[in-house]
Coordinates of C-alpha atoms and ligand atoms in Angstrom, one line a residue:
Q243 CA -86.4 -14.3 33.6
L244 CA -87.5 -18.1 33.0
P245 CA -84.8 -20.6 32.8
G246 CA -86.8 -22.1 30.0
L247 CA -90.1 -23.7 28.9
N248 CA -89.5 -27.2 30.0
Y249 CA -90.9 -28.1 33.4
D250 CA -92.3 -30.9 35.6
F251 CA -95.2 -29.1 36.4
V252 CA -96.8 -26.0 34.5
I253 CA -99.7 -24.3 36.9
I254 CA -102.5 -22.3 35.1
G255 CA -103.2 -19.4 37.6
G256 CA -101.9 -18.1 40.1
G257 CA -105.4 -17.5 42.0
A258 CA -106.8 -19.1 45.5
A259 CA -105.7 -22.7 44.2
G260 CA -102.8 -22.2 42.2
N261 CA -100.6 -20.8 44.3
V262 CA -101.3 -23.2 46.9
V263 CA -100.2 -26.2 44.8
A264 CA -97.5 -24.1 43.9
N265 CA -96.2 -24.1 47.6
R266 CA -97.0 -27.6 48.1
L267 CA -95.5 -29.0 44.8
T268 CA -92.4 -27.1 45.2
E269 CA -91.5 -28.5 48.7
N270 CA -90.4 -31.2 46.8
P271 CA -86.7 -30.1 45.3
N272 CA -86.6 -32.1 42.2
F273 CA -90.1 -30.9 40.7
Q274 CA -89.7 -28.1 38.9
V275 CA -92.8 -25.8 38.8
L276 CA -93.8 -23.1 36.4
V277 CA -97.3 -20.6 37.6
I278 CA -98.9 -18.5 34.9
E279 CA -100.7 -15.8 35.5
A280 CA -102.9 -13.3 33.5
G281 CA -102.4 -10.3 35.8
P282 CA -99.7 -8.5 37.2
S283 CA -98.0 -9.2 40.5
N284 CA -99.8 -8.1 43.8
E285 CA -96.9 -6.3 45.4
G286 CA -96.7 -2.6 46.2
I287 CA -100.5 -2.2 45.7
L288 CA -101.7 -0.4 48.9
E289 CA -105.9 -1.1 47.7
E290 CA -104.5 -4.8 48.0
Q291 CA -103.1 -4.5 51.2
V292 CA -105.0 -2.3 53.3
P293 CA -108.5 -4.2 54.3
A294 CA -110.9 -1.5 54.2
L295 CA -109.6 -0.1 51.0
A296 CA -110.6 -3.3 49.1
L297 CA -113.9 -2.0 47.1
N298 CA -111.3 0.7 45.6
L299 CA -110.1 -2.4 43.7
Y300 CA -113.6 -2.7 41.8
A301 CA -113.4 0.4 40.0
E302 CA -114.6 -0.2 36.4
D303 CA -111.5 0.1 34.9
S304 CA -109.7 -2.0 37.7
P305 CA -106.6 -3.5 36.6
Y306 CA -106.6 -6.1 39.1
L307 CA -110.2 -7.7 37.4
W308 CA -111.3 -9.3 34.1
P309 CA -113.5 -6.9 32.2
Y310 CA -116.2 -9.2 32.7
M311 CA -120.2 -9.1 32.0
T312 CA -123.0 -11.6 32.8
T313 CA -125.4 -12.2 29.4
P314 CA -128.7 -10.4 30.1
Q315 CA -129.9 -11.6 33.4
V316 CA -133.4 -12.4 32.8
G317 CA -134.8 -13.1 36.4
A318 CA -133.3 -9.1 37.2
N319 CA -134.7 -7.1 34.9
N320 CA -132.7 -8.6 32.0
A321 CA -130.0 -6.7 33.4
S322 CA -125.9 -7.4 32.1
Q323 CA -123.7 -7.1 35.5
R324 CA -120.4 -7.1 35.9
F325 CA -118.9 -10.2 37.1
L326 CA -116.3 -9.5 39.2
R327 CA -112.9 -11.8 39.2
G328 CA -109.4 -11.1 40.2
R329 CA -106.9 -10.8 37.6
I330 CA -103.7 -10.1 39.6
L331 CA -101.2 -12.9 41.4
G332 CA -103.2 -13.8 44.1
G333 CA -106.6 -14.4 42.2
G334 CA -109.9 -13.7 44.0
T335 CA -107.6 -14.0 47.3
G336 CA -106.2 -10.7 46.1
V337 CA -109.5 -8.7 45.6
N338 CA -112.0 -10.4 47.9
E339 CA -113.7 -9.0 51.0
M340 CA -111.0 -11.3 53.0
F341 CA -114.4 -13.1 54.5
Y342 CA -112.9 -16.9 55.7
S343 CA -115.9 -19.1 55.9
R344 CA -115.6 -23.1 55.5
G345 CA -119.3 -23.7 54.4
S346 CA -120.8 -26.6 56.5
S347 CA -120.1 -30.2 57.3
D348 CA -123.1 -31.2 54.9
D349 CA -121.6 -29.3 51.9
F350 CA -118.4 -31.6 52.1
D351 CA -120.0 -34.7 52.9
R352 CA -122.3 -33.9 49.9
Y353 CA -119.2 -33.8 47.5
A354 CA -118.1 -36.9 49.0
N355 CA -121.8 -38.5 48.2
V356 CA -121.7 -36.8 44.8
S357 CA -118.3 -37.7 43.8
G358 CA -118.2 -41.6 45.2
D359 CA -114.8 -40.9 46.9
Q360 CA -114.7 -40.3 51.3
G361 CA -111.8 -38.1 50.9
W362 CA -113.8 -34.8 49.9
S363 CA -115.9 -35.5 53.4
W364 CA -115.8 -32.8 56.3
D365 CA -113.8 -35.2 58.6
A366 CA -111.5 -36.2 55.9
M367 CA -111.6 -32.4 54.3
L368 CA -111.0 -30.6 57.9
P369 CA -107.1 -31.5 58.3
Y370 CA -106.7 -29.5 55.0
F371 CA -108.7 -26.5 56.2
L372 CA -106.4 -26.5 59.0
K373 CA -103.3 -27.1 57.2
N374 CA -103.7 -23.8 55.2
E375 CA -104.7 -21.7 58.0
K376 CA -102.1 -19.6 59.9
W377 CA -104.7 -18.0 63.3
V378 CA -103.0 -14.9 64.4
A379 CA -104.1 -12.3 66.9
P380 CA -106.2 -9.7 65.4
A381 CA -104.8 -5.7 65.0
D382 CA -105.9 -5.0 68.3
H383 CA -105.0 -7.6 70.1
H384 CA -108.3 -7.5 71.7
N385 CA -109.5 -10.5 74.2
E386 CA -110.6 -13.1 71.4
T387 CA -112.4 -15.5 74.4
G388 CA -115.9 -16.4 73.4
Q389 CA -115.5 -15.3 70.0
F390 CA -114.0 -18.2 68.1
D391 CA -113.5 -22.0 69.0
P392 CA -109.7 -22.8 68.8
K393 CA -110.2 -26.4 68.5
F394 CA -111.3 -25.7 64.9
H395 CA -108.2 -23.8 64.0
N396 CA -104.7 -24.0 63.6
F397 CA -101.7 -22.0 64.6
T398 CA -99.0 -22.7 62.3
G399 CA -100.0 -22.9 58.8
M400 CA -99.4 -20.7 56.0
N401 CA -102.5 -18.3 55.5
S402 CA -103.4 -15.6 58.0
V403 CA -107.0 -15.8 59.3
S404 CA -108.0 -13.4 62.3
L405 CA -111.1 -11.9 64.0
A406 CA -111.9 -8.4 63.3
G407 CA -109.3 -5.9 64.5
Y408 CA -111.2 -2.7 65.0
Q409 CA -114.1 -2.5 67.5
W410 CA -117.5 -0.5 66.0
P411 CA -119.9 0.4 68.7
M412 CA -122.4 -1.5 66.5
F413 CA -121.0 -5.0 67.8
S414 CA -122.3 -4.9 70.7
R415 CA -125.8 -4.7 69.5
V416 CA -125.5 -7.7 67.4
I417 CA -124.5 -10.1 70.2
Q418 CA -126.9 -8.7 71.8
T419 CA -129.3 -9.4 69.1
T420 CA -128.7 -13.1 70.0
Q421 CA -129.4 -13.1 73.6
E422 CA -132.8 -11.3 72.7
M423 CA -133.7 -13.9 70.2
P424 CA -131.8 -16.9 70.5
D425 CA -134.3 -19.4 68.9
E426 CA -134.2 -17.4 65.8
F427 CA -131.1 -15.9 65.9
P428 CA -128.6 -18.3 68.2
F429 CA -125.1 -17.1 68.9
N430 CA -122.4 -19.5 67.5
L431 CA -118.9 -19.5 68.6
D432 CA -117.4 -20.5 65.5
Y433 CA -119.2 -20.8 62.1
N434 CA -116.1 -22.7 61.0
S435 CA -116.9 -25.9 63.2
G436 CA -119.1 -27.6 60.6
N437 CA -122.2 -26.4 61.7
T438 CA -122.5 -22.8 60.2
I439 CA -126.1 -22.1 61.6
G440 CA -126.1 -19.1 63.9
V441 CA -124.9 -15.5 64.6
G442 CA -120.9 -15.2 64.6
W443 CA -118.1 -13.1 64.9
V444 CA -116.4 -12.8 61.5
Q445 CA -113.2 -14.3 60.7
Y446 CA -111.0 -13.0 58.2
T447 CA -107.8 -13.9 55.9
I448 CA -106.1 -10.7 57.5
G449 CA -102.5 -11.3 59.7
N450 CA -101.3 -7.8 61.0
G451 CA -103.9 -5.5 59.6
T452 CA -103.4 -6.6 56.0
R453 CA -104.6 -8.7 53.7
S454 CA -103.2 -12.8 53.2
S455 CA -103.9 -13.7 50.2
S456 CA -102.4 -17.0 48.5
A457 CA -99.8 -14.3 46.9
S458 CA -98.3 -13.2 49.9
S459 CA -99.0 -16.2 52.1
C460 CA -98.0 -19.1 49.5
L461 CA -95.6 -17.2 47.6
G462 CA -93.9 -15.3 50.2
P463 CA -90.3 -14.4 50.2
Q464 CA -89.5 -17.9 52.1
F465 CA -90.9 -19.7 49.4
M466 CA -89.7 -17.3 46.5
N467 CA -86.4 -18.3 47.6
R468 CA -87.1 -22.0 45.9
T469 CA -85.0 -22.1 43.1
N470 CA -87.7 -24.7 41.2
L471 CA -90.3 -22.5 41.9
H472 CA -90.9 -19.9 38.8
V473 CA -93.8 -17.5 38.6
L474 CA -94.9 -15.5 35.2
V475 CA -97.0 -12.8 35.6
N476 CA -99.0 -10.4 32.8
T477 CA -99.3 -13.5 30.5
Q478 CA -102.6 -15.1 29.2
V479 CA -102.6 -19.0 28.4
S480 CA -105.1 -19.3 25.5
R481 CA -105.2 -23.4 25.3
V482 CA -103.8 -26.5 26.8
L483 CA -102.1 -28.7 23.8
P484 CA -102.0 -32.7 23.7
A485 CA -98.8 -34.2 22.9
T486 CA -97.5 -34.1 19.1
S487 CA -96.6 -37.7 19.4
G488 CA -99.3 -40.4 20.4
K489 CA -99.5 -42.1 23.6
G490 CA -102.6 -44.1 22.5
K491 CA -106.0 -42.7 21.8
T492 CA -106.6 -40.9 25.1
P493 CA -105.1 -37.5 24.3
H494 CA -101.9 -36.8 26.5
F495 CA -101.8 -33.1 27.5
N496 CA -98.7 -31.6 28.1
R497 CA -98.2 -28.4 26.8
V498 CA -99.6 -24.7 27.5
E499 CA -99.9 -22.1 25.2
F500 CA -99.5 -18.5 26.6
S501 CA -99.0 -15.1 24.9
Q502 CA -98.0 -11.7 26.5
D503 CA -99.2 -9.0 24.2
L504 CA -102.6 -11.1 24.2
K505 CA -102.4 -11.0 20.0
S506 CA -99.7 -12.9 18.7
A507 CA -95.8 -14.6 20.0
L508 CA -97.5 -17.6 21.1
F509 CA -95.0 -19.3 23.3
V510 CA -95.6 -23.0 24.7
A511 CA -94.6 -24.3 27.9
T512 CA -94.1 -28.4 28.3
A513 CA -95.1 -30.1 31.9
S514 CA -93.2 -33.5 31.4
K515 CA -95.3 -34.5 34.6
E516 CA -99.0 -32.7 34.8
V517 CA -100.5 -29.4 33.3
I518 CA -102.4 -28.7 36.2
L519 CA -105.5 -25.4 35.3
S520 CA -106.4 -23.5 38.3
A521 CA -107.9 -20.5 36.1
G522 CA -111.1 -20.6 38.2
A523 CA -114.8 -21.3 37.6
I524 CA -114.8 -18.4 34.5
G525 CA -111.0 -19.1 33.4
T526 CA -111.0 -23.0 33.4
P527 CA -114.1 -24.0 31.5
H528 CA -113.0 -20.9 28.9
I529 CA -109.3 -22.5 28.2
L530 CA -110.8 -26.0 28.0
M531 CA -113.2 -25.1 25.3
N532 CA -110.7 -23.2 23.4
S533 CA -108.8 -26.2 23.6
G534 CA -111.5 -28.4 22.1
I535 CA -112.2 -30.2 25.5
G536 CA -116.1 -29.5 26.0
D537 CA -119.5 -30.3 24.1
K538 CA -118.4 -31.3 20.6
K539 CA -121.4 -30.3 18.7
T540 CA -121.1 -26.8 19.8
L541 CA -117.3 -26.5 19.4
T542 CA -117.4 -27.9 16.2
K543 CA -120.5 -25.5 14.8
L544 CA -117.9 -22.8 16.1
G545 CA -114.6 -24.4 14.3
I546 CA -112.8 -25.7 17.1
K547 CA -111.4 -29.1 16.3
S548 CA -113.1 -31.2 19.3
L549 CA -110.4 -32.9 21.2
I550 CA -112.4 -34.4 24.1
D551 CA -116.8 -34.5 24.0
L552 CA -117.3 -33.5 27.8
P553 CA -120.6 -31.3 27.5
S554 CA -120.5 -30.6 31.2
V555 CA -117.5 -28.0 30.3
G556 CA -119.1 -24.5 31.8
Q557 CA -122.2 -26.1 32.5
N558 CA -123.3 -26.5 36.5
F559 CA -122.4 -22.9 36.9
T560 CA -123.5 -22.0 40.4
E561 CA -123.6 -18.6 42.2
Q562 CA -125.5 -17.4 45.4
P563 CA -127.6 -14.2 44.1
L564 CA -127.4 -11.4 47.1
V565 CA -129.2 -8.4 47.7
P566 CA -128.1 -5.7 49.7
N567 CA -130.2 -3.9 52.0
S568 CA -129.3 -0.4 54.0
W569 CA -131.1 1.6 57.0
F570 CA -130.2 5.0 57.9
A571 CA -128.5 4.8 61.7
N572 CA -127.9 6.9 64.4
S573 CA -124.3 7.0 64.7
T574 CA -121.2 9.2 63.4
D575 CA -119.0 5.7 64.0
T576 CA -120.0 4.0 60.4
Y577 CA -118.1 3.2 57.1
E578 CA -119.3 6.4 55.6
N579 CA -116.3 7.8 57.5
F580 CA -114.3 6.8 55.0
N581 CA -115.8 8.7 52.3
N582 CA -114.1 12.3 54.4
E583 CA -110.9 12.2 52.9
T584 CA -109.4 14.4 55.8
Q585 CA -110.5 11.2 58.0
L586 CA -109.5 8.5 55.5
D587 CA -105.5 10.3 55.4
I588 CA -105.6 10.0 59.5
D589 CA -106.8 6.9 59.6
L590 CA -104.2 5.8 56.7
A591 CA -101.6 7.1 59.1
M592 CA -102.4 4.9 61.9
W593 CA -102.4 2.0 59.5
N594 CA -99.0 3.0 58.2
Q595 CA -97.9 3.7 61.4
S596 CA -99.0 0.6 63.7
R597 CA -101.4 -1.6 61.0
T598 CA -103.9 -0.6 63.1
G599 CA -107.1 1.4 63.6
P600 CA -110.7 1.3 61.3
L601 CA -109.0 0.2 58.2
V602 CA -107.8 -3.3 59.2
S603 CA -110.9 -4.6 58.4
P604 CA -113.5 -4.8 55.3
I605 CA -117.2 -4.1 55.4
G606 CA -118.8 -6.4 57.4
Q607 CA -118.1 -7.7 60.5
H608 CA -121.3 -10.6 61.6
L609 CA -122.3 -13.2 59.5
A610 CA -125.1 -15.1 60.4
F611 CA -125.7 -18.7 58.6
L612 CA -129.4 -19.3 59.3
R613 CA -132.5 -22.3 58.2
F614 CA -135.8 -20.5 57.2
P615 CA -138.4 -20.5 59.9
K616 CA -140.9 -23.5 60.2
E617 CA -143.7 -21.1 58.4
N618 CA -141.7 -21.0 55.4
S619 CA -140.1 -24.8 55.7
S620 CA -143.4 -25.8 54.2
I621 CA -141.8 -25.1 50.7
F622 CA -140.2 -28.4 50.7
E623 CA -143.2 -30.8 51.1
T624 CA -143.5 -29.6 47.0
R625 CA -140.0 -29.3 46.3
E626 CA -136.7 -30.3 47.4
D627 CA -134.3 -28.3 50.0
P628 CA -131.4 -27.4 47.9
S629 CA -129.2 -27.2 50.7
A630 CA -127.0 -29.7 51.7
G631 CA -128.1 -30.8 55.4
P632 CA -129.1 -29.6 59.0
N633 CA -125.8 -27.9 59.6
T634 CA -126.3 -25.6 56.5
G635 CA -127.8 -22.4 56.0
H636 CA -130.9 -21.4 53.3
Y637 CA -129.7 -17.9 53.6
E638 CA -127.0 -15.8 54.9
L639 CA -126.9 -12.3 56.3
E640 CA -123.8 -10.2 56.2
I641 CA -124.7 -7.7 59.1
A642 CA -122.4 -4.3 58.0
N643 CA -121.5 -1.0 59.8
G644 CA -122.2 1.2 56.9
I645 CA -124.1 1.0 53.5
G646 CA -125.1 -2.0 51.2
L647 CA -122.5 -2.9 48.7
L648 CA -123.1 -1.3 45.4
T649 CA -125.7 1.1 46.9
P650 CA -125.6 4.5 46.2
I651 CA -125.3 7.0 49.3
P652 CA -129.0 9.2 49.2
A653 CA -128.4 12.7 48.5
G654 CA -128.6 13.9 51.4
G655 CA -125.8 11.8 52.6
G656 CA -125.8 10.3 56.3
H657 CA -124.5 6.9 58.1
F658 CA -125.9 3.6 57.4
I659 CA -126.3 0.0 58.8
S660 CA -126.6 -2.7 56.3
V661 CA -127.7 -6.4 56.3
Q662 CA -126.2 -8.1 53.1
T663 CA -129.0 -11.1 51.9
V664 CA -127.7 -14.1 50.5
C665 CA -129.4 -17.1 49.1
A666 CA -126.6 -19.4 50.5
A667 CA -128.0 -22.6 48.4
P668 CA -129.3 -21.7 45.4
A669 CA -131.5 -24.0 42.9
S670 CA -130.6 -22.0 39.6
R671 CA -128.0 -23.2 37.6
G672 CA -126.3 -21.3 34.6
S673 CA -123.3 -21.4 32.2
V674 CA -120.1 -20.4 31.0
T675 CA -119.8 -20.4 27.1
L676 CA -118.0 -19.5 24.1
N677 CA -118.7 -16.0 22.9
T678 CA -119.9 -17.0 19.2
T679 CA -119.9 -14.0 17.2
H680 CA -115.7 -13.0 18.8
P681 CA -114.1 -17.0 19.3
S682 CA -110.7 -15.7 20.0
P683 CA -109.1 -17.2 22.6
F684 CA -108.3 -13.7 24.4
N685 CA -111.9 -12.6 24.6
S686 CA -114.2 -13.1 27.3
P687 CA -116.5 -16.0 27.4
L688 CA -120.0 -15.4 27.9
I689 CA -120.7 -15.9 31.3
D690 CA -124.8 -16.7 32.8
P691 CA -125.1 -17.1 36.4
A692 CA -128.5 -17.2 36.0
L693 CA -129.8 -15.3 38.9
L694 CA -133.2 -16.0 40.3
M695 CA -134.1 -18.1 37.1
D696 CA -135.5 -20.6 39.9
S697 CA -138.0 -19.0 41.7
Y698 CA -136.6 -20.9 45.0
D699 CA -134.0 -18.5 45.3
L700 CA -136.2 -15.5 45.0
F701 CA -138.3 -17.2 47.4
A702 CA -135.0 -17.7 49.8
L703 CA -134.0 -14.2 49.2
K704 CA -137.4 -12.7 50.3
V705 CA -137.5 -14.9 53.5
A706 CA -133.8 -13.5 54.2
I707 CA -134.8 -9.6 53.7
Q708 CA -138.0 -10.6 56.0
Q709 CA -135.7 -12.1 58.7
A710 CA -133.2 -9.2 58.6
V711 CA -136.0 -6.6 59.4
K712 CA -136.7 -9.0 62.3
F713 CA -133.0 -9.0 63.1
L714 CA -132.8 -5.4 63.3
S715 CA -136.2 -5.2 65.1
A716 CA -134.6 -6.3 68.4
D717 CA -134.6 -4.1 71.4
A718 CA -130.6 -4.1 70.9
W719 CA -131.3 -1.9 67.7
Q720 CA -133.7 0.7 69.3
G721 CA -132.4 4.5 69.0
Y722 CA -129.9 3.1 66.7
V723 CA -131.5 1.8 63.4
L724 CA -133.7 4.5 61.8
E725 CA -135.9 4.3 58.6
P726 CA -135.0 1.7 55.8
L727 CA -133.5 3.5 52.4
D728 CA -136.3 4.5 50.2
D729 CA -136.4 1.5 47.9
L730 CA -136.1 -1.0 50.9
A731 CA -138.9 0.9 52.4
Q732 CA -141.1 0.9 49.5
A733 CA -140.2 -3.0 48.6
L734 CA -141.4 -3.9 52.4
T735 CA -144.8 -2.6 51.6
S736 CA -145.6 -5.7 49.9
D737 CA -145.1 -9.3 48.4
E738 CA -144.8 -7.7 44.7
A739 CA -143.0 -4.6 45.8
L740 CA -140.3 -7.1 47.8
E741 CA -140.1 -9.3 44.4
A742 CA -139.4 -6.3 42.1
Y743 CA -137.1 -4.8 44.5
I744 CA -135.1 -8.4 44.6
R745 CA -135.2 -8.5 41.1
Q746 CA -134.1 -4.8 40.4
T747 CA -131.1 -5.1 43.0
V748 CA -129.9 -8.5 43.2
V749 CA -126.1 -8.9 42.0
A750 CA -123.9 -12.1 42.0
N751 CA -121.9 -13.0 45.4
E752 CA -118.8 -13.8 43.5
H753 CA -118.8 -17.0 44.6
P754 CA -119.2 -19.2 41.4
V755 CA -118.1 -22.8 41.4
G756 CA -119.3 -26.2 39.4
T757 CA -117.7 -25.3 35.7
A758 CA -115.4 -28.1 35.7
A759 CA -117.2 -30.1 38.5
M760 CA -116.3 -33.8 39.9
S761 CA -118.4 -36.8 39.6
P762 CA -117.5 -40.6 40.2
K763 CA -115.0 -42.2 37.6
N764 CA -117.1 -43.4 34.7
A765 CA -120.2 -41.4 35.2
D766 CA -121.7 -39.9 32.1
W767 CA -121.7 -36.3 33.7
G768 CA -118.7 -34.0 35.2
V769 CA -115.4 -32.7 34.0
V770 CA -113.0 -34.2 36.4
D771 CA -112.8 -37.7 38.1
P772 CA -112.5 -37.2 42.2
D773 CA -109.0 -37.3 42.1
L774 CA -109.2 -33.7 39.9
L775 CA -107.6 -35.7 36.7
M776 CA -109.5 -34.7 33.5
K777 CA -111.8 -37.0 32.4
K778 CA -111.1 -39.2 29.1
A779 CA -107.5 -37.8 29.3
T780 CA -104.2 -37.8 31.0
G781 CA -101.9 -35.4 32.0
L782 CA -104.2 -33.0 32.7
R783 CA -105.6 -32.0 36.4
I784 CA -108.0 -29.3 37.5
I785 CA -107.5 -27.8 41.4
D786 CA -109.7 -24.7 41.5
A787 CA -113.4 -23.7 42.6
S788 CA -114.4 -25.0 39.4
I789 CA -114.5 -28.7 40.1
M790 CA -117.2 -27.9 43.4
P791 CA -120.4 -29.6 42.1
Y792 CA -122.4 -27.8 44.4
V793 CA -121.7 -24.1 45.7
P794 CA -120.5 -24.2 50.0
S795 CA -123.0 -22.6 52.1
G796 CA -120.7 -20.2 53.2
H797 CA -118.0 -18.0 51.0
S798 CA -116.1 -19.8 48.8
Q799 CA -112.0 -19.3 49.2
A800 CA -111.6 -21.3 52.3
P801 CA -113.3 -24.3 50.5
T802 CA -111.2 -23.5 47.3
Y803 CA -108.2 -23.4 49.8
A804 CA -108.6 -26.5 51.3
V805 CA -109.4 -28.1 47.8
A806 CA -105.7 -27.0 46.8
E807 CA -104.7 -28.8 49.6
R808 CA -105.7 -31.7 48.7
G809 CA -105.5 -31.6 45.2
A810 CA -101.8 -31.1 45.9
D811 CA -101.8 -34.5 48.0
L812 CA -103.3 -36.1 45.3
V813 CA -100.6 -35.0 42.7
K814 CA -97.7 -36.0 45.1
A815 CA -99.4 -39.1 45.3
T816 CA -99.2 -40.0 41.9
W817 CA -95.6 -38.7 41.4
A818 CA -93.9 -40.5 45.1
Ligands
FAD21 C1 -114.6 -9.4 44.5 C2 -115.1 -10.5 45.1 C3 -114.8 -10.6 46.4 C4 -115.1 -11.9 47.0 N1 -115.2 -12.4 48.5 C5 -114.9 -13.3 49.4 C6 -114.8 -13.1 50.6 O1 -114.9 -12.4 51.0 N2 -114.7 -14.9 51.0 C7 -114.7 -15.6 50.2 O2 -114.0 -16.6 50.7 N3 -114.3 -15.6 49.0 C8 -114.7 -14.0 48.1 N4 -114.6 -14.3 47.1 C9 -114.6 -15.3 45.9 C10 -113.2 -16.2 46.2 O3 -111.9 -15.2 46.0 C11 -113.1 -17.4 45.4 O4 -114.0 -18.4 45.5 C12 -111.6 -18.1 44.8 O5 -110.5 -16.8 44.9 C13 -111.9 -18.6 43.9 O6 -110.1 -19.1 43.8 P1 -109.9 -20.0 42.6 O7 -108.4 -20.6 42.6 O8 -110.6 -21.0 42.0 O9 -109.7 -18.8 41.3 P2 -109.3 -17.7 41.5 O10 -108.7 -17.2 42.9 O11 -110.1 -16.7 41.0 O12 -107.8 -17.9 40.2 C14 -108.2 -18.1 39.3 C15 -106.4 -17.4 38.6 O13 -106.3 -17.5 37.1 C16 -106.1 -16.3 36.7 N5 -106.4 -16.9 35.1 C17 -107.7 -16.8 34.8 N6 -107.8 -17.3 33.5 C18 -106.2 -17.5 32.9 C19 -105.2 -17.4 31.8 N7 -106.4 -18.0 31.0 N8 -104.4 -17.5 31.8 C20 -103.7 -16.9 32.8 N9 -104.2 -16.9 34.3 C21 -105.6 -17.1 34.2 C22 -106.9 -15.5 37.1 O14 -106.5 -14.5 36.7 C23 -106.4 -16.0 38.7 O15 -105.6 -15.4 39.6 C24 -114.8 -13.2 46.4 C25 -114.3 -12.7 45.1 C26 -114.6 -11.8 44.4 C27 -114.1 -11.5 43.1

């Protein structure tokens, strides 16, 4: 039940960023805040809570995802792919794989340099990462010594982060590989220190064996008790609207139009201080363009009245391409056990009883962020290195105790190990644009992540797969790793075969950013200023993953949390 339609702040999107901002603003009892979220409440959804069941959230007709498809991806054999985005209170943090990885110090220093605001540098942002984080013991309470560096963590924040809470037998082999091949695969005690390079123990947004999302952390019962915090779920925003009475030439946005049946009965909520757009890297540019904010020529052609001419809206879409690679494993202790219903029932009973057992962690237990070996670095003699600097991986390996993401289990079944390979700093740039044949604000936009459109990304994935093969060639894996699955075995026969395999199997890593990028004040590109206020307007601020001008070289939820923590401080400073 809403008290009315007038607030100080209206936040569009209850995802990673939106819920942080809602929490921080309602610390001030004088601020009335409304969050509008398209998806349902996160409460009572078992798959959302049990880490290892996260994959069940991705069913074709999932009620917790937007029904998005990409445009045909030229770099991926013209395939249109699903593009997963959370549509639930918590947004991406309610459906994601819970990897907690901040990116490198170089990533943030580059944001500072590109935006002209040192407040986005690593040194300035580390306190915001810490403010958000609550490091907790892993579910099995094992000894964490030597698995993370406490000096880079906070034990008193909001959002639980922990190490894997169940010990699979293959873990020791990963660490043994770092000892056998320290030059190529060095051990990194904590890839969240700013220096990501090496192989480390994975950190997850998990506490007490349960997902910690922005909904369960920032909108927990102790916060929902605040009488100034209001959350409206199952409600989709169509547009932001300018004030009806003029405040001069610059449009002033103070109203948000939304619907609950996605056809009629459009309501309008008013924000006396700011409208904050936190609908994510797809939702945010979509709402902006529907509202007449974007490339004037394109919007006019679609019959949308242009309010602000900002051609960068929806452009610079940056996404990491990922290729899953799987091998048969000589083990009976892998994720494939969850496919056995009896075993799953036993594991679920254990989770229900004590929040322990194999279901307390999602797929993937070790992450490696690595630079190209010397012999591959010569590529930078002829082109610019898209990575942000020496602390930043060119590629990432995600080492998982089961078959790769989306990889069908071979007919004969079996147990598997996979190393998912990611181009961590891609050079391709895509776009989010309006669907010209169905321009209703409630229809999906055209999503083009431009997978492998720049040949560098293909090159990076080739190196990554070759390095994954090398990683598993260490003595540590003798007798454990058997032959690769057929398609990978074929791929490893020639350079052409490897390229064909990558184009056939590449998917988006679900870390989109950049579609409402920040740029220096008065720059002729970008969508928001470094204080995240919309250019050429007043009253409208964007706080979410879309403002990052480059994709962070790790995973995007932790950077988004930090952006939101700083964003909330910027809002508070404006209204102090
Ligand atoms: C399947 C998947 C796996 C991932 N795995 C990881 C991982 O392991 N680690 C990691 O770091 N990152 C991961 N990510 C990415 C991470 O979750 C995102 O980077 C992060 O959630 C982005 O935060 P955001 O606030 O920008 O957007 P979101 O968290 O997506 O929040 C946007 C919210 O706005 C709502 N919204 C959008 N449009 C409207 C509208 N018109 N009206 C009302 N509400 C609207 C959405 O429903 C959503 O709740 C994953 C993402 C996905 C989808």
